[in-house]
Coordinates of N, CA and C (backbone and C1' of nucleotides) in Angstrom, one line a residue:
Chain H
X1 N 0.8 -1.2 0.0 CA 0.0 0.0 0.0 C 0.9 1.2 0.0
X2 N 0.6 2.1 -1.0 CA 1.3 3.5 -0.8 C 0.6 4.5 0.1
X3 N 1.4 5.5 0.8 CA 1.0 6.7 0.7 C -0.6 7.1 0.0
X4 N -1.5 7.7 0.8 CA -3.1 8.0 -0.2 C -2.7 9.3 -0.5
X5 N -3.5 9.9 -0.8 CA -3.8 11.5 -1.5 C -4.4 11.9 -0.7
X6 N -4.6 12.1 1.3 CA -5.1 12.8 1.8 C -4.6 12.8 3.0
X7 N -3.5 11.7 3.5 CA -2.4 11.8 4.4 C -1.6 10.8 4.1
X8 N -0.5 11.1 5.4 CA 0.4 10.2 5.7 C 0.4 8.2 5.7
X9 N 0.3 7.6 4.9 CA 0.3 6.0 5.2 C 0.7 5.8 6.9
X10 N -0.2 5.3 7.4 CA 0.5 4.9 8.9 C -0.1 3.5 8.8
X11 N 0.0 2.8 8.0 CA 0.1 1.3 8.4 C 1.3 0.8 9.4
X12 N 1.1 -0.4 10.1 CA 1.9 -0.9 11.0 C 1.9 -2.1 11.0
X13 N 2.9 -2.4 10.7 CA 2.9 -4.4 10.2 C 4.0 -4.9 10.9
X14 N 3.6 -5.6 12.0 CA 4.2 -6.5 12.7 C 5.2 -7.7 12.2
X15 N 6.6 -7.7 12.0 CA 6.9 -8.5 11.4 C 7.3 -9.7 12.0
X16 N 7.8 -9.5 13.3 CA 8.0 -10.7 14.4 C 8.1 -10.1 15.4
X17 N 8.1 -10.9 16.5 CA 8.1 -10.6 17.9 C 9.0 -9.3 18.1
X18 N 9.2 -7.8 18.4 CA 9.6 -6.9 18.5 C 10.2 -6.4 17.3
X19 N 9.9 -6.8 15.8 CA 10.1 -6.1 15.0 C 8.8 -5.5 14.3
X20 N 8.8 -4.1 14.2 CA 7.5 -3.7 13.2 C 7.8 -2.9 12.1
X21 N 7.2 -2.8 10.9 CA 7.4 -1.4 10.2 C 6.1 -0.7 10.4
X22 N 6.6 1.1 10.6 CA 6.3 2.2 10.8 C 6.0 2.7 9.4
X23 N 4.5 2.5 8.7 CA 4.3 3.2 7.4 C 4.2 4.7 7.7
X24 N 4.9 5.1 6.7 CA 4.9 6.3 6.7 C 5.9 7.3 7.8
X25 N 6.3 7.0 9.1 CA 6.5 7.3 10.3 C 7.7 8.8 10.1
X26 N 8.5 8.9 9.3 CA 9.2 9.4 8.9 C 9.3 11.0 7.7
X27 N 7.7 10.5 6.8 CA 7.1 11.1 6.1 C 7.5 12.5 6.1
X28 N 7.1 12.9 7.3 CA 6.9 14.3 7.6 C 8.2 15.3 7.7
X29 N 9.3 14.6 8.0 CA 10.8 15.4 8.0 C 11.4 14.7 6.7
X30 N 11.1 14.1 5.6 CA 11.6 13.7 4.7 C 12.1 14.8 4.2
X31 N 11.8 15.9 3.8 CA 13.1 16.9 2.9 C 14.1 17.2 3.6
X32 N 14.0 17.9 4.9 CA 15.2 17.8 6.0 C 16.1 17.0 5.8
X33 N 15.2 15.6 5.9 CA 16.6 14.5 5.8 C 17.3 14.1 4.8
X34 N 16.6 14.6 3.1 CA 17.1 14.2 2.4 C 18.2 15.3 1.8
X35 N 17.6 16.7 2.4 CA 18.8 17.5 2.5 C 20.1 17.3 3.3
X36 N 20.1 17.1 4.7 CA 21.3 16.6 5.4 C 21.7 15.5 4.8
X37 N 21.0 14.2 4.1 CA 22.3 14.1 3.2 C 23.1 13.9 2.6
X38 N 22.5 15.1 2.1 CA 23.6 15.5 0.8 C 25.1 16.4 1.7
X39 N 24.7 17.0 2.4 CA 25.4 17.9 3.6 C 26.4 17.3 3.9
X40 N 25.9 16.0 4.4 CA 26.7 14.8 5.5 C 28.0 14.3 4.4
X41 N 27.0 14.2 3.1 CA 28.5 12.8 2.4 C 28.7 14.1 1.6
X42 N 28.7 15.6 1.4 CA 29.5 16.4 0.9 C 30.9 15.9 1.7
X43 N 30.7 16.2 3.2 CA 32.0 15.8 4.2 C 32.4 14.5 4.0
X44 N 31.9 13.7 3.7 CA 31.9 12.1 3.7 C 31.1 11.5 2.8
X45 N 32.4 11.6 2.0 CA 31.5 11.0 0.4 C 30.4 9.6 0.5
X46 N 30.2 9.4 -0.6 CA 29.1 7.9 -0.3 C 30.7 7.1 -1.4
X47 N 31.0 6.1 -0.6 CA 31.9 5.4 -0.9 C 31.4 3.6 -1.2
X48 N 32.1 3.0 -2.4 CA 32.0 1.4 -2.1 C 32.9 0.7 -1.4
X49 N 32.1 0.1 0.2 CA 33.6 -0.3 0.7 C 33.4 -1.9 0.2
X50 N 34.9 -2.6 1.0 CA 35.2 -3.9 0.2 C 34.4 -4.6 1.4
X51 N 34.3 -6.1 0.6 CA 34.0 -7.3 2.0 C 35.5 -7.9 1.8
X52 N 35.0 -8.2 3.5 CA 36.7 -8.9 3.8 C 37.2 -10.1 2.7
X53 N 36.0 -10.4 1.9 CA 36.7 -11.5 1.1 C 37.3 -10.7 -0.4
X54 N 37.3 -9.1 -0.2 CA 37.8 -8.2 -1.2 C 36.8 -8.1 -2.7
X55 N 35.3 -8.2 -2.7 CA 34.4 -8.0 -3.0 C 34.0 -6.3 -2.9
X56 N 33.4 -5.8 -4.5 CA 32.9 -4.7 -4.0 C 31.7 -4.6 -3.5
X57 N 31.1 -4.0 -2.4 CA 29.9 -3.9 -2.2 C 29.3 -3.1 -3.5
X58 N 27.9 -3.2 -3.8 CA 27.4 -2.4 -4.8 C 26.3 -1.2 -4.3
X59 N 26.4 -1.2 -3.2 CA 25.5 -0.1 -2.2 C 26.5 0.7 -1.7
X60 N 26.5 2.4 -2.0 CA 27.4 3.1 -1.7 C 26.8 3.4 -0.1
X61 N 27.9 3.7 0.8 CA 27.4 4.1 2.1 C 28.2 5.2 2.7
X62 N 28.2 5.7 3.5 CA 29.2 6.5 4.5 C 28.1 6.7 6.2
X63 N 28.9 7.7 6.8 CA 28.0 7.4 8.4 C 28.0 9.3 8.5
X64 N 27.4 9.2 9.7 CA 27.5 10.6 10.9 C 27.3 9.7 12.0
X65 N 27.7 10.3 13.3 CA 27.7 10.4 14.3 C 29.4 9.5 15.0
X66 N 28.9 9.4 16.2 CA 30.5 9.4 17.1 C 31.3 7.7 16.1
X67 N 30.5 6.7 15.8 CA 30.6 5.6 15.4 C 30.1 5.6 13.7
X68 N 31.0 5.0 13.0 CA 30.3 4.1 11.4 C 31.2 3.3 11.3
X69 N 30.3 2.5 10.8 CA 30.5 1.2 10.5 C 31.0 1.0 9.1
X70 N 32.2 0.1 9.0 CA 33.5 0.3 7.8 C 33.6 -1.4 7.5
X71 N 33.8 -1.2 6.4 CA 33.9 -2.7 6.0 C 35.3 -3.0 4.7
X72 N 36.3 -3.5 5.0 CA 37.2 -3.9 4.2 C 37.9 -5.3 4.2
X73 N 39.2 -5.3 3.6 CA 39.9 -6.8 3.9 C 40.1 -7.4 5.4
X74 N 39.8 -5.8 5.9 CA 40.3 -6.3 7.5 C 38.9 -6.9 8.2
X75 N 37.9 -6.5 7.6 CA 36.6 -7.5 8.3 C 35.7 -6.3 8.4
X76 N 35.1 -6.4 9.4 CA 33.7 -5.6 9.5 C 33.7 -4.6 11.0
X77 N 33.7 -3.7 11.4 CA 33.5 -2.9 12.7 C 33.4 -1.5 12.8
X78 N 33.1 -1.1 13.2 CA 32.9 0.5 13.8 C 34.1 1.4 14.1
X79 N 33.5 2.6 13.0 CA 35.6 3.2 13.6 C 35.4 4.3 14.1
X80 N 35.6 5.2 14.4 CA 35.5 6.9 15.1 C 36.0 7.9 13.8
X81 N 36.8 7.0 13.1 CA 36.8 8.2 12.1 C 36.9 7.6 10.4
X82 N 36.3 8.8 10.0 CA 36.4 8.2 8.3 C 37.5 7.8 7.8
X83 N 37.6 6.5 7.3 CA 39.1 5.7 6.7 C 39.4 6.8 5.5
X84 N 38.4 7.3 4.8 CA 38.8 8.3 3.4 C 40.1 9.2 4.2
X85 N 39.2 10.2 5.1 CA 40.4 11.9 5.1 C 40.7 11.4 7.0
X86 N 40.5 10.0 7.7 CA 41.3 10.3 8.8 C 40.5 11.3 9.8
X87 N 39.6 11.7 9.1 CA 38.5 12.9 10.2 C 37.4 12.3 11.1
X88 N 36.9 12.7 11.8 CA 35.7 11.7 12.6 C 34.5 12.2 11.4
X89 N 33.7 11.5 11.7 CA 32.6 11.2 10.6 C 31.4 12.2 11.3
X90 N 31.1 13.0 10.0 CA 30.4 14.5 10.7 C 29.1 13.8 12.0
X91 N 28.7 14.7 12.5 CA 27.9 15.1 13.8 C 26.7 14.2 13.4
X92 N 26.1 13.8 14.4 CA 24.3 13.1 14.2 C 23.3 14.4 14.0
X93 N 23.1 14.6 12.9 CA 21.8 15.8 13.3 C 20.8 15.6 14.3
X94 N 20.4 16.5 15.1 CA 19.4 16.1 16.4 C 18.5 15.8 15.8
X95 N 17.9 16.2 13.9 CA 16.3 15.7 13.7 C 17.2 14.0 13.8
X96 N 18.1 13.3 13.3 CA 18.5 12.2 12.7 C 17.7 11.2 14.4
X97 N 18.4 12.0 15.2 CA 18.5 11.2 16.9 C 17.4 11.2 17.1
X98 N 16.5 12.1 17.5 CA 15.3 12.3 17.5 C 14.2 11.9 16.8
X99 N 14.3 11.4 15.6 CA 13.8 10.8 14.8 C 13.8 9.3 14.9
X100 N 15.0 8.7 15.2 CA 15.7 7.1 15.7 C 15.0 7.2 17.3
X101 N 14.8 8.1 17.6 CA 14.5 7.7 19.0 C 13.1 7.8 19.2
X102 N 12.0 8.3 18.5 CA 10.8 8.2 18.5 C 10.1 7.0 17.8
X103 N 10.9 6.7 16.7 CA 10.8 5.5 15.8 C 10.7 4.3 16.8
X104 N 11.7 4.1 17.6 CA 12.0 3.3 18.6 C 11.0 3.2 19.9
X105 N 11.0 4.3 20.6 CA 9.9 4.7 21.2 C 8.4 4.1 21.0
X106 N 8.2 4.0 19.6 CA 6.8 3.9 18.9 C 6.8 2.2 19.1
X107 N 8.2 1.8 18.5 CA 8.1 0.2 18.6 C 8.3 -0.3 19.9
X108 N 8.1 0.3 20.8 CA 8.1 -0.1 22.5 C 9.5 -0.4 22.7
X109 N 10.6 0.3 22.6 CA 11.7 0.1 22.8 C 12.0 1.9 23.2
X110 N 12.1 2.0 24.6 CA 12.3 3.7 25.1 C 13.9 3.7 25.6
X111 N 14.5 4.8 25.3 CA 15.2 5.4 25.5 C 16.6 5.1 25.1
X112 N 16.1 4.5 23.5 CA 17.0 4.4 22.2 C 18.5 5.7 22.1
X113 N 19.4 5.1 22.4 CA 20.9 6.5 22.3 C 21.5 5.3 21.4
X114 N 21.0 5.8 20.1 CA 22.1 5.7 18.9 C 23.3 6.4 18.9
X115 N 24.9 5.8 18.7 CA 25.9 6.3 18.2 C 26.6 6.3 16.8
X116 N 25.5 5.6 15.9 CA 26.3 5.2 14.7 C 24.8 5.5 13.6
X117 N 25.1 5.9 12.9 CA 24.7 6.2 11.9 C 24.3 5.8 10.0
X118 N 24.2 5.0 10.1 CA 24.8 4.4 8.6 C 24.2 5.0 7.3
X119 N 24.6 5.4 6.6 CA 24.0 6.2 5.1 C 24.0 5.1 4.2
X120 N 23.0 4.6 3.4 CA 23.2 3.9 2.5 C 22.2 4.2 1.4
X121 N 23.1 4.7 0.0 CA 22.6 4.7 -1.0 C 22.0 3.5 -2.1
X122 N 21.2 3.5 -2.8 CA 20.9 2.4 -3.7 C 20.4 2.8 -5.3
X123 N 21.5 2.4 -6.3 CA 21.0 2.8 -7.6 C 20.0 1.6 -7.9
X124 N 19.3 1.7 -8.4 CA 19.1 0.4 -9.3 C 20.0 -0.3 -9.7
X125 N 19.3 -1.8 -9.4 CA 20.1 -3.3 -9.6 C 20.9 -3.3 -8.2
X126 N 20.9 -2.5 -7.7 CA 21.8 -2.5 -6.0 C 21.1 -3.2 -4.9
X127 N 21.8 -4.5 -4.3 CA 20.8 -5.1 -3.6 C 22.0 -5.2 -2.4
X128 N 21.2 -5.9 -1.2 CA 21.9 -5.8 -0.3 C 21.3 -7.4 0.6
X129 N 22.4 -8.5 -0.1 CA 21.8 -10.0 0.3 C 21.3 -9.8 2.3
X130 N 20.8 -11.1 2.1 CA 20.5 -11.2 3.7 C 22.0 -11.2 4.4
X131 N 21.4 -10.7 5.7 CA 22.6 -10.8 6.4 C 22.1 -10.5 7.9
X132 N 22.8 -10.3 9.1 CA 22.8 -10.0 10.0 C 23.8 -9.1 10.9
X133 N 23.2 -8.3 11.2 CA 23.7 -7.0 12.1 C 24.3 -7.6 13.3
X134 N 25.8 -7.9 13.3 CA 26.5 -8.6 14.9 C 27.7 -7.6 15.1
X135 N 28.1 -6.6 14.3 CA 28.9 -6.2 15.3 C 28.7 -5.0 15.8
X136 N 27.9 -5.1 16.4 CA 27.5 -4.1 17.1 C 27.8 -5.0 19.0
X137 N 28.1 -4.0 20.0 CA 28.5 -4.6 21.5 C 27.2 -4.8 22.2
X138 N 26.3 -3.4 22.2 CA 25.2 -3.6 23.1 C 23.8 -4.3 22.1
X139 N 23.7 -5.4 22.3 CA 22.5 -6.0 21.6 C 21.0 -6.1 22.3
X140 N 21.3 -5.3 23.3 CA 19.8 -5.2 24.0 C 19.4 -3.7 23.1
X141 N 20.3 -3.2 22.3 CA 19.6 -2.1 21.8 C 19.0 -2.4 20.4
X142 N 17.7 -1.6 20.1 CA 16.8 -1.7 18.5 C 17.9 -1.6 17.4
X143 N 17.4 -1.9 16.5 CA 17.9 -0.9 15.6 C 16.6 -0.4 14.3
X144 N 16.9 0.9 13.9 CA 15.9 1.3 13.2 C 16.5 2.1 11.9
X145 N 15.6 1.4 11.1 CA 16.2 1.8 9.5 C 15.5 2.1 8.9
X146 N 15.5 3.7 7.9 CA 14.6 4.8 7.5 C 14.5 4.9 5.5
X147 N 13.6 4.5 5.1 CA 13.7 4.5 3.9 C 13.5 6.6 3.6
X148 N 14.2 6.2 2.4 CA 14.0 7.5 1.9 C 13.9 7.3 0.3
X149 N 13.1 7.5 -0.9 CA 13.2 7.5 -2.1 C 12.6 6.8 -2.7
X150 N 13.0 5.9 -3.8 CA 13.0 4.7 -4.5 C 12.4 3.5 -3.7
X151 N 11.2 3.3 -3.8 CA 10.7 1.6 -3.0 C 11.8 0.6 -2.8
X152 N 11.7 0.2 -2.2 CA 12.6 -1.6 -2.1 C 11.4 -2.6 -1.4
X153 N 12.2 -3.9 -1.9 CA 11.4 -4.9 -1.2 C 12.7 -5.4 0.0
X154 N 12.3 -5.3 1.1 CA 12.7 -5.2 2.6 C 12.7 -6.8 2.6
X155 N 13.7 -7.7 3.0 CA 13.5 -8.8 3.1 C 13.5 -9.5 4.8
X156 N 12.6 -10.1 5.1 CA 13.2 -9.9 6.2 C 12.9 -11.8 6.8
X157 N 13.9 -12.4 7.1 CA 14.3 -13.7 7.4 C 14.1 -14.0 8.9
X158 N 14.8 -14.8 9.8 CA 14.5 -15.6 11.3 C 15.6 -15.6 11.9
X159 N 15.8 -15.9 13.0 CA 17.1 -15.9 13.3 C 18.3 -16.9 12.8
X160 N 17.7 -17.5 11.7 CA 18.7 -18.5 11.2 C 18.8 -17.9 9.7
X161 N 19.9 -18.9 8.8 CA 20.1 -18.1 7.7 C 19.1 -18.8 6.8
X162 N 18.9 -20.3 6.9 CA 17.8 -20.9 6.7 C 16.8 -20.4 6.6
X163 N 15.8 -20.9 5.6 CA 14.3 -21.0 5.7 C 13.9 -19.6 4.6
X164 N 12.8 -19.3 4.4 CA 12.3 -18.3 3.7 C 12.0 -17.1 3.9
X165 N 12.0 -15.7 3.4 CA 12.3 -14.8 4.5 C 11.3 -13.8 3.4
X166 N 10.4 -13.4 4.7 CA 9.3 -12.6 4.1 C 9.7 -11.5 3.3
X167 N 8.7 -11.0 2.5 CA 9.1 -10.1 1.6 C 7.7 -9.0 1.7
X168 N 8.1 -7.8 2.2 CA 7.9 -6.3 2.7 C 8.2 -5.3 1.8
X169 N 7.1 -4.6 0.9 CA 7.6 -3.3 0.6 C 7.5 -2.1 1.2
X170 N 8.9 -1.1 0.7 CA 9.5 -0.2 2.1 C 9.6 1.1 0.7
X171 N 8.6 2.3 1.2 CA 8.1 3.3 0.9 C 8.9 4.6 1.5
X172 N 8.9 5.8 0.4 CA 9.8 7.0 1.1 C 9.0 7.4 2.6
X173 N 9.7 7.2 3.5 CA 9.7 7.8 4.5 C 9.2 6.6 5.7
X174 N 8.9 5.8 4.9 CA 8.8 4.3 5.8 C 10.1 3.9 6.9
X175 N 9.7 3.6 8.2 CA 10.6 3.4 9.5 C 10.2 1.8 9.8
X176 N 11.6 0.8 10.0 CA 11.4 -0.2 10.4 C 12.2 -0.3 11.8
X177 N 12.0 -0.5 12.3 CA 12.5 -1.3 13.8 C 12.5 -2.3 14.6
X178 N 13.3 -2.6 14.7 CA 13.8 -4.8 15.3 C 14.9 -4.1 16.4
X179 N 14.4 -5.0 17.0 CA 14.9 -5.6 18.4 C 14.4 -6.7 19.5
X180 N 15.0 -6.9 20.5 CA 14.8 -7.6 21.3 C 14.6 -8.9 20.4
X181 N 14.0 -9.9 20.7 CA 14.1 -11.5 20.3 C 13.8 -11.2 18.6
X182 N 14.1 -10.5 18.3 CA 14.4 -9.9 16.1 C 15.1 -9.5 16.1
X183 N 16.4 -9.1 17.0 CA 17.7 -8.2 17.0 C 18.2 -9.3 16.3
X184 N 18.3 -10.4 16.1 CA 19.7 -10.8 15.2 C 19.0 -11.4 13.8
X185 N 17.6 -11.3 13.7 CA 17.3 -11.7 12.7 C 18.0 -11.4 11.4
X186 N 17.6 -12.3 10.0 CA 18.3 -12.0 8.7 C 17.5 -11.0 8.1
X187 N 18.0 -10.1 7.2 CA 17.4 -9.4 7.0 C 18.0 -8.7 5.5
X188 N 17.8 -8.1 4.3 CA 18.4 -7.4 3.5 C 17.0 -6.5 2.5
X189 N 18.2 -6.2 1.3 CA 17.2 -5.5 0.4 C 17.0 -6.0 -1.0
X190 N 16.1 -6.7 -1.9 CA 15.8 -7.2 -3.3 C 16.4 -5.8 -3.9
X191 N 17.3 -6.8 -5.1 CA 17.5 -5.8 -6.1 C 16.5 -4.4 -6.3
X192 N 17.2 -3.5 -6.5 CA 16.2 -2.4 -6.2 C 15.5 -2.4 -7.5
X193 N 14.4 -1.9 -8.2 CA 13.9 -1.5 -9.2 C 14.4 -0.3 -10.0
X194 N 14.4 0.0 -11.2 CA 14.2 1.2 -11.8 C 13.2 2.1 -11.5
X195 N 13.7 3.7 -11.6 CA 12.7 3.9 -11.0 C 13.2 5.7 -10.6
X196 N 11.9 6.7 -10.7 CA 12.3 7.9 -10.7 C 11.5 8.5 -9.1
X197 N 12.1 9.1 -8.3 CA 11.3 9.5 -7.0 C 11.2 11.2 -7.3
X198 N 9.9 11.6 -6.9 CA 10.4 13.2 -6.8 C 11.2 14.0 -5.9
X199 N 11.7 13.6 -4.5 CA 12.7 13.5 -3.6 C 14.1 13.0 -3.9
X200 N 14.1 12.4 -4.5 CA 15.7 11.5 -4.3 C 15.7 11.1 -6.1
X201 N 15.2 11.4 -7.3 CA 15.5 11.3 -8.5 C 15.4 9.5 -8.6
X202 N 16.6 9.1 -8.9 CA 17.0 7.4 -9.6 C 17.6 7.0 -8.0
X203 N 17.1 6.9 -7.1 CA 18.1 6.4 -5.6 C 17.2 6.1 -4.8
X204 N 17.5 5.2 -4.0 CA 16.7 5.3 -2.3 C 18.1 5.3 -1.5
X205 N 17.7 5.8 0.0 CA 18.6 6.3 0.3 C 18.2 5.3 1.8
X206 N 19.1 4.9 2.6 CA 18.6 4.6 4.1 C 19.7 4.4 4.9
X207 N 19.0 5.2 6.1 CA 19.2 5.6 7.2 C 19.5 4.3 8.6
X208 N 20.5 3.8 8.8 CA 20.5 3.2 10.0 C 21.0 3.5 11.3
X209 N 20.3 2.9 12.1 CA 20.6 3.7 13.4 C 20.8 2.8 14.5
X210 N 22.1 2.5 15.0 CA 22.3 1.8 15.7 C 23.6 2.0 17.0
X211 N 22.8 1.4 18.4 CA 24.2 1.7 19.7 C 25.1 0.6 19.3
X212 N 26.1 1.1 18.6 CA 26.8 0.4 18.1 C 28.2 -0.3 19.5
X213 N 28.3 1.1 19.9 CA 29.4 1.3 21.1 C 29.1 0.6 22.3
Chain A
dG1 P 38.6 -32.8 9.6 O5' 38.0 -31.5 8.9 C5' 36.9 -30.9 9.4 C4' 37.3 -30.1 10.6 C3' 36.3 -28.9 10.8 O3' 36.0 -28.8 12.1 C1' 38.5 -28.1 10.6
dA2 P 34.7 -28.7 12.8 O5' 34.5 -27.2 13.1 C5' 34.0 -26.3 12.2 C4' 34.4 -25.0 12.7 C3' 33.5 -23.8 12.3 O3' 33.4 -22.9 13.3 C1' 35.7 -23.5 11.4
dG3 P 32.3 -21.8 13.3 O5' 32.8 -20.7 12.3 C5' 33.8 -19.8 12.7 C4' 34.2 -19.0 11.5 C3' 33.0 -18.3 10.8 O3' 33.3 -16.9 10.6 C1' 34.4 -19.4 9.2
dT4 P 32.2 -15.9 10.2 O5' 32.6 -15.7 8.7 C5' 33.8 -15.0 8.3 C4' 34.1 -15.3 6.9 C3' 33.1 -14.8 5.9 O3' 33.7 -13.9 5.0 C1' 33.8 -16.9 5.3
dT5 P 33.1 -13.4 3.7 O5' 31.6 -13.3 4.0 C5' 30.7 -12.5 3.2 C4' 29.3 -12.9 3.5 C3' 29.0 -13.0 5.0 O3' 27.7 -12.5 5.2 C1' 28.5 -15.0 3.9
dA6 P 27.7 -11.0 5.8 O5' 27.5 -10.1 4.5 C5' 26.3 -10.2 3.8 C4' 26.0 -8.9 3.1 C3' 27.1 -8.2 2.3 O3' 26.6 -7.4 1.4 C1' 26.6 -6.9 4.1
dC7 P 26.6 -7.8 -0.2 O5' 27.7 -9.0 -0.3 C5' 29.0 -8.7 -0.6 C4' 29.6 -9.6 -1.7 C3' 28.7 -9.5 -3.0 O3' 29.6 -9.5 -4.1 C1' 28.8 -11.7 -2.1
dA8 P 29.0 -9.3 -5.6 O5' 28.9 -10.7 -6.1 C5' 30.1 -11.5 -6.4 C4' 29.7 -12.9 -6.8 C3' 28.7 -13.0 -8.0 O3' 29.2 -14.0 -8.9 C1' 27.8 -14.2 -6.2
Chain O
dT1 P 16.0 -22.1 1.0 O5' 17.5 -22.7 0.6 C5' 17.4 -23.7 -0.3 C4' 18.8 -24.1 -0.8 C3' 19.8 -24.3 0.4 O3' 20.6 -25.5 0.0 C1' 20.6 -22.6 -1.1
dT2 P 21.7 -26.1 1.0 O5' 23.1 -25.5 0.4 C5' 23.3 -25.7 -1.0 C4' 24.6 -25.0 -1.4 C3' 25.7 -25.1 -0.4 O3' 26.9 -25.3 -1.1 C1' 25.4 -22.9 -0.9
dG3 P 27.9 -26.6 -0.7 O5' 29.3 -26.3 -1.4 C5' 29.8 -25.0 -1.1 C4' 30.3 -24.4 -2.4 C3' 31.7 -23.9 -2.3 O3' 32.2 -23.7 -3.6 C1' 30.3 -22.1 -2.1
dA4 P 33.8 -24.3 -3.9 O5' 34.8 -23.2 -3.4 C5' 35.2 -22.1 -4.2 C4' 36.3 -21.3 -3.6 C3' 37.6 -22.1 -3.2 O3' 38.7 -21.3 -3.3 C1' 36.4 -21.3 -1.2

DNA sequence: GAGTTACA
DNA sequence: TTGA
């Protein structure tokens, strides 16, 4: 279901035990966010990093806030500063925190303190297989991830890598949030579609937010 | 042998 | 679903 022609979509679809998506939830500061950013990866470009097996990723990404998450031959973790210029990775805008923390809020998880930030761009044909979010230390915390642009279909699997993994479409401004007994669930993005947004052109853009530290 | 496995 |  999209968006109608007289408000906000607020559908809410329970995907498993403490994971829901938030239709629409985000709607309302979407130009804000899609302006910061551009702001953000001015400072911190959108880069392809490697997998440790020296694979390019095909989803460009970069971060804000105290922590982002880096991925090369050396493996997978969180760094304080951008591997490109050596600089810490610009500021969390307060709508970004504020935003992650109401999102969270909403999915019964209170008093969400994100440190890390993740930017991830998607052209068309850019997919992002299943996978699982582990390196992160505090895993009693949510994590919540903010569509912006271009639809995707959201895949979202069990805590194993096994078995079949539902398939969810994720709309500009659409908020999902997992945690607690869904925190380690599999999860990724279907090849993206072609596709023009009036916000974000040929792209979707998403936002992750996680206490990484 | 495990783990790789945010890929192909 | 499963590799090197």
């Amino acid at each position: 279901m999209q968006p109608d022609l007289f408000g906000a979509d607020r559908r809410q679809i329970r995907l498993s035990e403490g994971a829901v998506l938030l239709g629409g939830f985000a709607l309302s500061h979407a130009e804000p966010l899609v302006a910061a950013i551009a702001a953000l990866t001015a400072a911190a470009p959108f880069r392809h990093m490697e997998t440790p097996g020296g694979r390019r990723m095909s989803v460009a990404m970069s971060n804000c806030g105290p922590l982002g998450w880096v991925s090369d031959r050396g493996g997978y973790r969180y760094a304080a500063r951008d591997p490109l210029s050596g600089e810490p990775w610009p500021a969390m805008p307060v709508l970004f925190r504020t935003l992650a923390q109401d999102a969270a809020a909403q999915a019964g998880f209170a008093d969400f303190a994100p440190d890390a930030c993740l930017i991830n761009r998607y052209e068309p044909g850019t997919q992002l297989t299943l996978h699982q979010d582990r390196d992160e230390q505090d895993r009693r915390a949510p994590i919540v991830s903010v569509s912006l642009g271009l639809p995707a279909v959201f895949l979202w699997g069990g805590e194993s890598r096994a078995g079949r993994a539902a398939r969810h479409a994720l709309f500009h401004g659409d908020v999902v949030v997992w945690g607690g007994p869904s925190r380690m669930n599999f999860h990724g993005i279907a090849p993206l579609k072609d596709g023009l947004h009036p916000a974000t052109g040929a792209l979707r853009y998403n936002l992750t937010f996680r206490t990484a530290g």
